[in-house]
Amino acid sequence: MKRTKICDIFNPALVGSQVCVKGWVRTRRGNKHVQFVALNDGSTIKNIQIVFDLEKFNEEELKAVTTGSSLCVEGLLVESMGKGQTCEIQAERFEIYGAADATTYPLQKKGHTLEFLRDIAHLRPRTNTFGAVLRVRSVLAYAIHKFFNEKGFFYLNTPLITASDAEGAGAMFQVTTLPLDKLPKTEDGAVDYSKDFFGKKASLTVSGQLEGELGATALGAIYTFGPTFRAENSNTPRHLSEFWMIEPEMAFYDITDNMDLAEEFIKYCVRFALDNARDDIEFLASMYDKELIDRLEFVINNKFVRLTYTEGIKILEESGHKFEFPVYWGADLSSEHERYLVEEHFKKPVILTDYPKEIKAFYMKQNDDDKTVRAMDVLFPKIGEIIGGSEREASYDKLLKRIEELGIPMKDMWWYLDTRKYGTVPHSGFGLGFERLVLFVTGMTNIRDVIPFPRTPGNAEF
Ligand code: 4AD
Ligand code: MG
């Protein structure tokens, strides 16, 4: 008999017909006359209740139907008398695919802490919370591709292994096949990377932006969506060593076009999740964050505040608020500063622009004041920075000068500089940290809980 997914079973038209469902047992309870099994197959947060009449099945046979075991059940779909469910299945036949030992299966009872569940990340997708988070994540990934495709952007795949450091921050994971116990050396004692796999030093990428710019200055508008890697030793609820980033890059866009796109994009994604993952978001709201849905609606319905870094610093300095990290013009903002602006001062998402050039990457368009660059960071409630981007420096001479000032090795940059040498155009782009978006939409508070298998300093299990 053909299987029906549990997400499709709560359909009044199916009541009265024979159905077949397959899934994992969440709970079994009951008495000598009747047993109830809650079955979940991952297609929805909802379980289907299976009713086993002990006149048709013997109790011994049902003892193997333990929490975590996998089943195939056939029977009649009927309207349910029970509270909180519209229908249930009166079992007629069942088969156990795989038992789950009741003494060792770790997900016996409800209410495990999120910390405990991180230690069993291989099984946590079977919990309500992680089922919901992972479905929301998938819906958001779909929204991202849909948004850019509807706008005529092309999906560009940029390399994960690279010989350049896109952000100039230097926190990269090296990729090598050299024998670490006997490294080849040059005459002056340095490691001889010419003997390495790529004939030069290579790393995992921190951003696809530079190659994205090559795409945008040919195809007009592109976006990337892929993993990026950062070897910073930041143990915070907002940093991962491996995270997914969406990086659109557009020719002929200035900073204002860039801000408009970023705002429209985030609002589209949040709206799409509310419309297409409602049950899961409602579940997460009820469990973790009663204000979640209001906050999502609020972001969709309000225009983001736009102001310069200099104005932002002034507000922070005049706030009288005691911050852990000092505030002064030139300081890199930390998440307490960003959240103060968003949550306390404006009570709206904020786009901060025109940062000091010293705290931003080399490729950003230089302003005439010689002090600031056309950067834009989108700051969100509960999250802080969710997007970082800029208009790009389009002038060959200015870009070259900045690269020299910062001592970035020119031999790695020749191909990037060529975009400014041949048919340069004004262009802009930004990067959205996918997990930060998922954090925001799910209301979770630790980034380790919105990616299936988090990589953080000291942790690469699973
Ligand atoms: O601000 P970032 O470093 O910007 C770039 O990488 C640019 N190349 C983007 C561009 O203009 N195309 O990173 C962009 C976003 C941040 O705003 C944040 O949301 C996220 O990526 N992000 C991280 N997310 C999780 N873990 C980390 N360690 C992250 N670092 C940045
Ligand atoms: Mg940034």
Short mmCIF file of C-alpha atoms and ligand atoms in Angstrom, two decimals:
data_model
loop_
_atom_site.label_atom_id
_atom_site.label_comp_id
_atom_site.label_asym_id
_atom_site.label_seq_id
_atom_site.Cartn_x
_atom_site.Cartn_y
_atom_site.Cartn_z
CA MET A 1 0.00 0.00 0.00
CA LYS A 2 1.27 3.47 -0.88
CA ARG A 3 2.61 5.50 2.01
CA THR A 4 1.07 8.86 2.92
CA LYS A 5 3.35 11.42 4.57
CA ILE A 6 2.09 12.56 7.95
CA CYS A 7 2.01 16.17 6.72
CA ASP A 8 -0.64 15.07 4.20
CA ILE A 9 -2.68 12.83 6.47
CA PHE A 10 -4.68 15.54 8.28
CA ASN A 11 -6.86 15.94 5.24
CA PRO A 12 -10.62 15.59 5.82
CA ALA A 13 -11.00 14.00 2.39
CA LEU A 14 -8.93 11.01 3.55
CA VAL A 15 -11.11 10.27 6.58
CA GLY A 16 -12.76 6.89 6.14
CA SER A 17 -10.08 5.50 3.85
CA GLN A 18 -7.31 2.96 4.31
CA VAL A 19 -3.93 4.61 4.77
CA CYS A 20 -0.32 3.61 5.31
CA VAL A 21 2.12 5.73 7.33
CA LYS A 22 5.77 5.20 8.24
CA GLY A 23 7.83 6.91 10.89
CA TRP A 24 9.46 6.86 14.31
CA VAL A 25 7.64 6.31 17.57
CA ARG A 26 7.61 9.33 19.86
CA THR A 27 5.55 7.81 22.69
CA ARG A 28 3.40 4.82 23.51
CA ARG A 29 0.87 4.81 26.31
CA GLY A 30 -2.40 3.10 27.14
CA ASN A 31 -3.92 0.23 29.10
CA LYS A 32 -4.92 -3.41 28.76
CA HIS A 33 -7.61 -2.62 26.19
CA VAL A 34 -6.07 -0.03 23.97
CA GLN A 35 -2.62 1.40 23.24
CA PHE A 36 -1.86 4.79 21.66
CA VAL A 37 1.29 5.47 19.67
CA ALA A 38 2.37 8.95 18.57
CA LEU A 39 4.20 8.56 15.26
CA ASN A 40 6.31 11.22 13.56
CA ASP A 41 7.97 11.02 10.15
CA GLY A 42 9.74 14.38 10.07
CA SER A 43 7.48 15.85 7.40
CA THR A 44 5.70 18.02 9.97
CA ILE A 45 5.85 18.97 13.61
CA LYS A 46 2.59 17.04 14.09
CA ASN A 47 2.39 13.42 15.17
CA ILE A 48 -0.32 11.08 13.99
CA GLN A 49 -1.96 9.04 16.72
CA ILE A 50 -2.18 5.32 16.04
CA VAL A 51 -4.76 3.38 18.04
CA PHE A 52 -4.02 -0.29 18.71
CA ASP A 53 -7.07 -2.23 19.87
CA LEU A 54 -5.78 -5.07 22.05
CA GLU A 55 -8.55 -7.32 20.76
CA LYS A 56 -6.73 -7.28 17.42
CA PHE A 57 -3.11 -7.19 18.68
CA ASN A 58 -1.54 -8.86 21.63
CA GLU A 59 0.21 -6.86 24.30
CA GLU A 60 3.50 -8.76 23.96
CA GLU A 61 3.74 -7.88 20.27
CA LEU A 62 3.28 -4.19 21.09
CA LYS A 63 6.00 -4.15 23.74
CA ALA A 64 8.61 -3.90 21.00
CA VAL A 65 7.01 -0.63 19.84
CA THR A 66 9.27 1.53 21.97
CA THR A 67 10.17 5.20 21.77
CA GLY A 68 12.54 5.68 18.83
CA SER A 69 11.62 2.47 17.00
CA SER A 70 10.57 2.74 13.35
CA LEU A 71 7.23 1.47 12.08
CA CYS A 72 5.04 0.93 9.09
CA VAL A 73 1.35 1.05 9.98
CA GLU A 74 -1.74 0.41 7.87
CA GLY A 75 -5.28 1.07 8.97
CA LEU A 76 -8.40 3.16 8.79
CA LEU A 77 -8.16 6.93 9.12
CA VAL A 78 -10.98 8.13 11.38
CA GLU A 79 -12.00 11.35 13.03
CA SER A 80 -10.50 11.63 16.46
CA MET A 81 -12.35 12.15 19.72
CA GLY A 82 -9.11 13.14 21.43
CA LYS A 83 -8.28 16.77 22.10
CA GLY A 84 -5.75 18.52 19.88
CA GLN A 85 -5.95 16.22 16.88
CA THR A 86 -8.38 16.00 14.02
CA CYS A 87 -7.87 12.39 13.04
CA GLU A 88 -6.15 9.18 14.03
CA ILE A 89 -5.46 5.76 12.55
CA GLN A 90 -7.09 2.56 13.80
CA ALA A 91 -4.25 0.14 13.22
CA GLU A 92 -5.00 -3.06 11.27
CA ARG A 93 -1.46 -4.20 10.43
CA PHE A 94 1.97 -3.02 11.47
CA GLU A 95 5.59 -3.90 10.96
CA ILE A 96 8.58 -2.84 13.02
CA TYR A 97 11.44 -1.81 10.75
CA GLY A 98 13.93 -1.27 13.53
CA ALA A 99 13.67 -1.57 17.30
CA ALA A 100 15.21 1.03 19.63
CA ASP A 101 16.49 -0.26 22.94
CA ALA A 102 14.50 1.45 25.67
CA THR A 103 17.41 1.40 28.11
CA THR A 104 19.91 3.14 25.82
CA TYR A 105 17.95 5.34 23.36
CA PRO A 106 18.77 8.84 24.63
CA LEU A 107 15.55 10.61 23.62
CA GLN A 108 13.28 8.83 26.08
CA LYS A 109 11.69 11.75 27.77
CA LYS A 110 10.81 15.25 26.72
CA GLY A 111 12.51 18.36 28.01
CA HIS A 112 16.18 17.62 27.36
CA THR A 113 18.34 20.73 27.52
CA LEU A 114 19.69 22.19 24.28
CA GLU A 115 23.20 21.65 25.67
CA PHE A 116 22.55 17.94 26.15
CA LEU A 117 21.08 17.68 22.66
CA ARG A 118 24.28 19.19 21.18
CA ASP A 119 26.13 16.14 22.48
CA ILE A 120 23.76 13.88 20.57
CA ALA A 121 23.58 15.96 17.39
CA HIS A 122 23.21 12.71 15.42
CA LEU A 123 19.79 12.10 17.01
CA ARG A 124 18.57 15.58 17.85
CA PRO A 125 16.89 16.04 14.42
CA ARG A 126 14.30 13.59 15.78
CA THR A 127 13.17 16.02 18.46
CA ASN A 128 10.35 18.49 17.92
CA THR A 129 12.68 21.45 18.33
CA PHE A 130 15.29 20.36 15.82
CA GLY A 131 12.73 19.03 13.37
CA ALA A 132 11.17 22.49 13.41
CA VAL A 133 14.49 24.34 13.15
CA LEU A 134 15.71 22.18 10.27
CA ARG A 135 12.47 22.56 8.34
CA VAL A 136 12.55 26.35 8.82
CA ARG A 137 16.17 26.33 7.66
CA SER A 138 15.22 24.43 4.51
CA VAL A 139 12.27 26.75 3.79
CA LEU A 140 14.58 29.76 4.17
CA ALA A 141 17.11 28.26 1.75
CA TYR A 142 14.32 27.86 -0.77
CA ALA A 143 13.18 31.47 -0.20
CA ILE A 144 16.71 32.70 -0.93
CA HIS A 145 16.96 30.93 -4.27
CA LYS A 146 13.41 31.98 -5.15
CA PHE A 147 14.01 35.64 -4.31
CA PHE A 148 17.13 35.96 -6.43
CA ASN A 149 15.72 33.96 -9.30
CA GLU A 150 12.61 36.14 -9.39
CA LYS A 151 14.94 39.16 -9.59
CA GLY A 152 16.93 37.75 -12.49
CA PHE A 153 20.12 37.05 -10.52
CA PHE A 154 22.32 34.12 -11.54
CA TYR A 155 23.53 31.54 -9.03
CA LEU A 156 27.33 31.50 -9.17
CA ASN A 157 29.42 28.79 -7.53
CA THR A 158 32.64 30.23 -6.19
CA PRO A 159 35.57 28.04 -5.09
CA LEU A 160 35.89 26.73 -1.56
CA ILE A 161 39.64 26.24 -1.87
CA THR A 162 41.43 29.49 -2.52
CA ALA A 163 44.85 31.10 -2.49
CA SER A 164 43.57 34.57 -1.55
CA ASP A 165 42.20 35.97 1.70
CA ALA A 166 39.03 37.82 0.70
CA GLU A 167 38.51 39.67 3.95
CA GLY A 168 42.19 40.32 4.62
CA ALA A 169 41.60 39.08 8.16
CA GLY A 170 43.94 36.13 7.96
CA ALA A 171 41.80 33.69 9.97
CA MET A 172 41.89 30.87 7.43
CA PHE A 173 42.10 27.08 7.57
CA GLN A 174 45.01 25.86 5.54
CA VAL A 175 44.54 23.10 2.96
CA THR A 176 47.64 21.03 2.34
CA THR A 177 48.83 17.58 1.35
CA LEU A 178 52.38 18.24 2.54
CA PRO A 179 53.65 15.71 5.13
CA LEU A 180 53.36 17.64 8.38
CA ASP A 181 56.13 15.63 10.05
CA LYS A 182 58.71 16.37 7.35
CA LEU A 183 57.85 19.59 5.56
CA PRO A 184 59.88 20.48 2.47
CA LYS A 185 61.91 23.65 3.09
CA THR A 186 63.38 26.29 0.81
CA GLU A 187 67.02 27.37 1.16
CA ASP A 188 66.10 30.08 3.67
CA GLY A 189 64.24 27.60 5.86
CA ALA A 190 60.65 28.53 4.99
CA VAL A 191 58.07 25.89 4.03
CA ASP A 192 58.35 25.20 0.31
CA TYR A 193 54.76 25.53 -0.86
CA SER A 194 55.77 25.02 -4.47
CA LYS A 195 55.84 21.33 -3.47
CA ASP A 196 52.29 21.50 -2.09
CA PHE A 197 49.26 20.17 -3.97
CA PHE A 198 48.35 23.45 -5.68
CA GLY A 199 51.94 24.63 -6.06
CA LYS A 200 51.22 27.42 -3.58
CA LYS A 201 49.77 27.97 -0.15
CA ALA A 202 46.00 27.31 -0.18
CA SER A 203 43.16 27.67 2.32
CA LEU A 204 39.42 27.26 2.73
CA THR A 205 37.58 30.38 1.67
CA VAL A 206 36.28 32.99 4.13
CA SER A 207 34.03 34.53 1.46
CA GLY A 208 33.14 34.05 -2.21
CA GLN A 209 32.93 37.78 -2.76
CA LEU A 210 36.04 38.40 -4.84
CA GLU A 211 35.06 35.73 -7.36
CA GLY A 212 31.48 36.99 -7.03
CA GLU A 213 32.69 40.36 -8.30
CA LEU A 214 34.14 38.62 -11.35
CA GLY A 215 30.70 37.13 -11.98
CA ALA A 216 28.81 40.40 -11.41
CA THR A 217 31.05 42.33 -13.77
CA ALA A 218 30.15 39.83 -16.49
CA LEU A 219 26.63 38.55 -15.78
CA GLY A 220 25.36 41.76 -14.17
CA ALA A 221 23.93 40.33 -10.99
CA ILE A 222 24.87 37.10 -9.24
CA TYR A 223 24.46 35.48 -5.87
CA THR A 224 26.42 32.78 -4.13
CA PHE A 225 25.08 30.48 -1.44
CA GLY A 226 27.61 28.15 0.07
CA PRO A 227 29.79 27.27 3.03
CA THR A 228 32.54 29.57 4.27
CA PHE A 229 35.18 28.90 6.88
CA ARG A 230 36.72 31.06 9.58
CA ALA A 231 39.47 29.94 11.91
CA GLU A 232 38.83 32.69 14.47
CA ASN A 233 38.85 31.45 18.02
CA SER A 234 35.49 33.07 18.80
CA ASN A 235 33.41 31.04 21.21
CA THR A 236 30.19 33.06 21.06
CA PRO A 237 26.53 32.20 20.47
CA ARG A 238 26.81 33.92 17.07
CA HIS A 239 30.00 32.50 15.54
CA LEU A 240 30.68 29.23 13.76
CA SER A 241 33.92 28.02 12.20
CA GLU A 242 31.93 26.73 9.23
CA PHE A 243 28.87 28.72 8.24
CA TRP A 244 26.78 29.30 5.14
CA MET A 245 26.74 32.66 3.47
CA ILE A 246 24.64 34.25 0.74
CA GLU A 247 26.58 36.85 -1.22
CA PRO A 248 24.78 38.82 -3.93
CA GLU A 249 26.97 41.07 -6.07
CA MET A 250 25.54 43.58 -8.53
CA ALA A 251 27.06 45.71 -11.29
CA PHE A 252 25.67 49.25 -11.54
CA TYR A 253 24.42 49.27 -7.93
CA ASP A 254 25.47 52.03 -5.56
CA ILE A 255 25.27 51.82 -1.77
CA THR A 256 21.62 52.95 -1.70
CA ASP A 257 20.58 50.30 -4.24
CA ASN A 258 22.54 47.82 -2.12
CA MET A 259 20.69 48.80 1.08
CA ASP A 260 17.33 48.65 -0.69
CA LEU A 261 18.09 45.15 -1.94
CA ALA A 262 19.29 43.93 1.47
CA GLU A 263 16.16 45.21 3.17
CA GLU A 264 13.79 43.78 0.57
CA PHE A 265 15.66 40.46 0.64
CA ILE A 266 15.49 39.92 4.40
CA LYS A 267 11.84 40.94 4.56
CA TYR A 268 11.03 38.53 1.72
CA CYS A 269 12.75 35.64 3.50
CA VAL A 270 11.05 36.30 6.84
CA ARG A 271 7.63 36.63 5.15
CA PHE A 272 8.22 33.43 3.20
CA ALA A 273 9.10 31.53 6.37
CA LEU A 274 6.01 32.82 8.17
CA ASP A 275 3.84 31.77 5.24
CA ASN A 276 5.47 28.41 4.60
CA ALA A 277 6.72 27.17 7.96
CA ARG A 278 3.99 28.56 10.19
CA ASP A 279 3.42 25.42 12.32
CA ASP A 280 7.11 25.12 13.07
CA ILE A 281 7.54 28.80 13.92
CA GLU A 282 4.45 28.69 16.14
CA PHE A 283 5.85 25.65 17.92
CA LEU A 284 9.22 27.36 18.51
CA ALA A 285 7.47 30.52 19.67
CA SER A 286 5.40 28.56 22.18
CA MET A 287 8.45 26.70 23.50
CA TYR A 288 11.18 29.32 23.56
CA ASP A 289 10.13 32.84 22.73
CA LYS A 290 6.59 34.16 23.11
CA GLU A 291 7.45 37.39 21.25
CA LEU A 292 8.91 35.64 18.22
CA ILE A 293 6.06 36.10 15.77
CA ASP A 294 5.49 39.72 16.78
CA ARG A 295 9.18 40.39 16.23
CA LEU A 296 9.11 38.78 12.78
CA GLU A 297 6.01 40.75 11.78
CA PHE A 298 7.62 43.89 13.15
CA VAL A 299 10.69 43.50 10.96
CA ILE A 300 8.56 42.92 7.89
CA ASN A 301 6.34 45.93 8.55
CA ASN A 302 8.88 48.60 9.47
CA LYS A 303 11.36 50.47 7.38
CA PHE A 304 14.91 49.91 8.58
CA VAL A 305 16.59 53.00 10.05
CA ARG A 306 19.59 54.15 8.01
CA LEU A 307 22.36 56.21 9.55
CA THR A 308 26.10 56.62 9.40
CA TYR A 309 28.60 55.02 11.74
CA THR A 310 29.56 58.52 12.92
CA GLU A 311 25.94 59.27 13.89
CA GLY A 312 25.69 55.86 15.55
CA ILE A 313 28.80 56.47 17.65
CA LYS A 314 27.39 59.83 18.75
CA ILE A 315 24.16 58.17 19.94
CA LEU A 316 26.13 55.52 21.84
CA GLU A 317 28.43 58.11 23.44
CA GLU A 318 25.50 60.26 24.51
CA SER A 319 23.41 57.32 25.74
CA GLY A 320 24.93 57.34 29.22
CA HIS A 321 24.82 53.54 29.02
CA LYS A 322 27.71 51.55 30.54
CA PHE A 323 29.13 49.30 27.84
CA GLU A 324 31.61 46.51 28.45
CA PHE A 325 33.72 47.66 25.47
CA PRO A 326 34.53 51.36 25.08
CA VAL A 327 32.78 53.49 22.46
CA TYR A 328 34.78 56.06 20.51
CA TRP A 329 35.06 57.08 16.86
CA GLY A 330 37.22 54.44 15.21
CA ALA A 331 36.18 51.56 17.48
CA ASP A 332 34.83 48.38 15.92
CA LEU A 333 31.28 47.93 17.20
CA SER A 334 30.60 44.86 19.30
CA SER A 335 27.24 43.19 19.51
CA GLU A 336 26.30 45.05 22.74
CA HIS A 337 26.68 48.36 20.84
CA GLU A 338 24.78 47.11 17.83
CA ARG A 339 21.99 45.75 19.97
CA TYR A 340 21.77 48.96 21.98
CA LEU A 341 21.09 50.93 18.80
CA VAL A 342 18.54 48.41 17.56
CA GLU A 343 16.79 47.30 20.75
CA GLU A 344 17.05 50.33 23.03
CA HIS A 345 17.46 53.41 20.88
CA PHE A 346 15.61 52.94 17.59
CA LYS A 347 13.66 49.78 18.41
CA LYS A 348 13.94 48.91 14.73
CA PRO A 349 16.48 47.18 12.48
CA VAL A 350 19.29 49.56 11.61
CA ILE A 351 21.56 49.88 8.59
CA LEU A 352 24.80 51.56 9.59
CA THR A 353 26.96 53.00 6.79
CA ASP A 354 30.26 54.78 6.18
CA TYR A 355 32.55 53.08 8.69
CA PRO A 356 36.17 54.10 9.34
CA LYS A 357 38.33 52.52 6.65
CA GLU A 358 40.71 51.04 9.24
CA ILE A 359 38.10 48.63 10.57
CA LYS A 360 36.79 47.51 7.17
CA ALA A 361 38.11 45.45 4.26
CA PHE A 362 40.39 46.80 1.52
CA TYR A 363 37.85 46.52 -1.30
CA MET A 364 35.29 49.00 0.02
CA LYS A 365 34.66 52.25 -1.87
CA GLN A 366 36.59 55.12 -0.32
CA ASN A 367 34.70 58.27 0.57
CA ASP A 368 36.05 61.74 -0.25
CA ASP A 369 36.75 62.44 3.44
CA ASP A 370 39.65 59.97 3.18
CA LYS A 371 38.56 58.50 6.53
CA THR A 372 35.49 56.41 5.83
CA VAL A 373 34.35 53.78 3.34
CA ARG A 374 30.96 52.97 1.84
CA ALA A 375 30.33 50.00 4.09
CA MET A 376 26.88 48.94 5.26
CA ASP A 377 26.05 46.60 8.12
CA VAL A 378 22.48 45.54 8.78
CA LEU A 379 21.88 45.20 12.53
CA PHE A 380 19.02 43.13 13.91
CA PRO A 381 17.29 42.70 17.25
CA LYS A 382 18.72 39.79 19.29
CA ILE A 383 21.38 39.15 16.63
CA GLY A 384 23.44 42.28 16.05
CA GLU A 385 25.14 42.17 12.64
CA ILE A 386 23.18 39.98 10.26
CA ILE A 387 24.52 41.42 6.97
CA GLY A 388 27.83 43.03 6.07
CA GLY A 389 28.40 44.66 2.70
CA SER A 390 29.53 47.70 0.77
CA GLU A 391 29.82 49.54 -2.47
CA ARG A 392 33.13 48.39 -3.95
CA GLU A 393 36.06 50.58 -4.88
CA ALA A 394 35.81 50.78 -8.65
CA SER A 395 38.90 52.93 -9.27
CA TYR A 396 42.00 50.94 -10.17
CA ASP A 397 44.36 53.53 -8.71
CA LYS A 398 42.57 53.92 -5.40
CA LEU A 399 42.19 50.18 -4.95
CA LEU A 400 45.83 49.56 -5.76
CA LYS A 401 46.90 52.23 -3.29
CA ARG A 402 44.82 50.66 -0.51
CA ILE A 403 46.17 47.17 -1.26
CA GLU A 404 49.71 48.55 -1.03
CA GLU A 405 48.98 50.47 2.19
CA LEU A 406 47.71 47.29 3.81
CA GLY A 407 50.61 45.22 2.51
CA ILE A 408 48.36 42.67 0.79
CA PRO A 409 50.54 40.51 -1.52
CA MET A 410 49.96 41.90 -5.01
CA LYS A 411 50.81 38.65 -6.76
CA ASP A 412 47.65 37.12 -5.27
CA MET A 413 45.51 40.06 -6.39
CA TRP A 414 46.34 40.53 -10.07
CA TRP A 415 43.15 38.89 -11.30
CA TYR A 416 40.98 40.95 -8.94
CA LEU A 417 42.64 44.18 -10.04
CA ASP A 418 41.93 43.25 -13.66
CA THR A 419 38.19 43.90 -13.05
CA ARG A 420 39.13 47.56 -12.41
CA LYS A 421 41.53 47.65 -15.33
CA TYR A 422 39.12 46.36 -17.96
CA GLY A 423 35.67 47.93 -18.07
CA THR A 424 35.34 48.76 -14.39
CA VAL A 425 31.84 49.70 -13.17
CA PRO A 426 30.26 50.95 -9.99
CA HIS A 427 29.16 47.84 -8.15
CA SER A 428 28.05 46.65 -4.74
CA GLY A 429 27.22 43.55 -2.77
CA PHE A 430 26.72 42.10 0.65
CA GLY A 431 26.92 38.88 2.65
CA LEU A 432 24.12 37.47 4.78
CA GLY A 433 25.15 34.90 7.37
CA PHE A 434 22.59 32.16 6.79
CA GLU A 435 22.69 30.83 10.36
CA ARG A 436 22.15 34.32 11.75
CA LEU A 437 18.99 34.57 9.64
CA VAL A 438 17.88 31.13 10.85
CA LEU A 439 18.58 32.23 14.45
CA PHE A 440 16.41 35.28 13.97
CA VAL A 441 13.51 33.43 12.36
CA THR A 442 13.48 30.49 14.79
CA GLY A 443 14.05 32.56 17.93
CA MET A 444 16.84 30.20 19.01
CA THR A 445 19.63 31.90 20.93
CA ASN A 446 22.71 29.81 20.14
CA ILE A 447 23.98 29.47 16.57
CA ARG A 448 25.03 25.87 17.35
CA ASP A 449 21.33 25.02 17.43
CA VAL A 450 20.42 26.19 13.92
CA ILE A 451 22.91 24.16 11.85
CA PRO A 452 22.67 20.37 11.81
CA PHE A 453 26.28 19.67 12.76
CA PRO A 454 28.06 22.77 14.11
CA ARG A 455 31.81 23.28 13.78
CA THR A 456 33.26 25.48 16.50
CA PRO A 457 36.72 25.70 18.12
CA GLY A 458 37.41 22.31 19.69
CA ASN A 459 34.38 20.62 18.16
CA ALA A 460 34.08 18.72 14.89
CA GLU A 461 32.11 15.69 16.13
CA PHE A 462 29.59 14.06 13.76
O1 4AD B 1 30.84 40.83 7.48
P1 4AD B 1 31.45 39.66 6.77
O2 4AD B 1 32.75 39.17 7.24
O3 4AD B 1 31.48 40.08 5.24
C1 4AD B 1 32.00 39.37 4.22
O4 4AD B 1 32.46 38.27 4.29
C2 4AD B 1 31.84 40.06 2.89
N1 4AD B 1 32.74 39.40 1.92
C3 4AD B 1 30.41 40.01 2.46
C4 4AD B 1 30.15 40.70 1.14
O5 4AD B 1 30.17 41.92 1.10
N2 4AD B 1 29.94 39.94 0.08
O6 4AD B 1 30.41 38.45 6.82
C5 4AD B 1 29.11 38.60 6.31
C6 4AD B 1 28.09 38.02 7.27
C7 4AD B 1 28.04 38.70 8.62
O7 4AD B 1 27.24 39.85 8.58
C8 4AD B 1 27.44 37.62 9.48
O8 4AD B 1 26.03 37.56 9.32
C9 4AD B 1 28.01 36.36 8.88
O9 4AD B 1 28.41 36.66 7.56
N3 4AD B 1 29.18 35.85 9.63
C10 4AD B 1 29.17 34.76 10.41
N4 4AD B 1 28.18 33.89 10.72
C11 4AD B 1 28.49 32.87 11.53
N5 4AD B 1 29.71 32.64 12.04
C12 4AD B 1 30.75 33.48 11.77
N6 4AD B 1 31.97 33.23 12.25
C13 4AD B 1 30.49 34.59 10.91
N7 4AD B 1 31.25 35.60 10.41
C14 4AD B 1 30.43 36.34 9.64
MG MG B 2 31.10 42.11 9.04
#
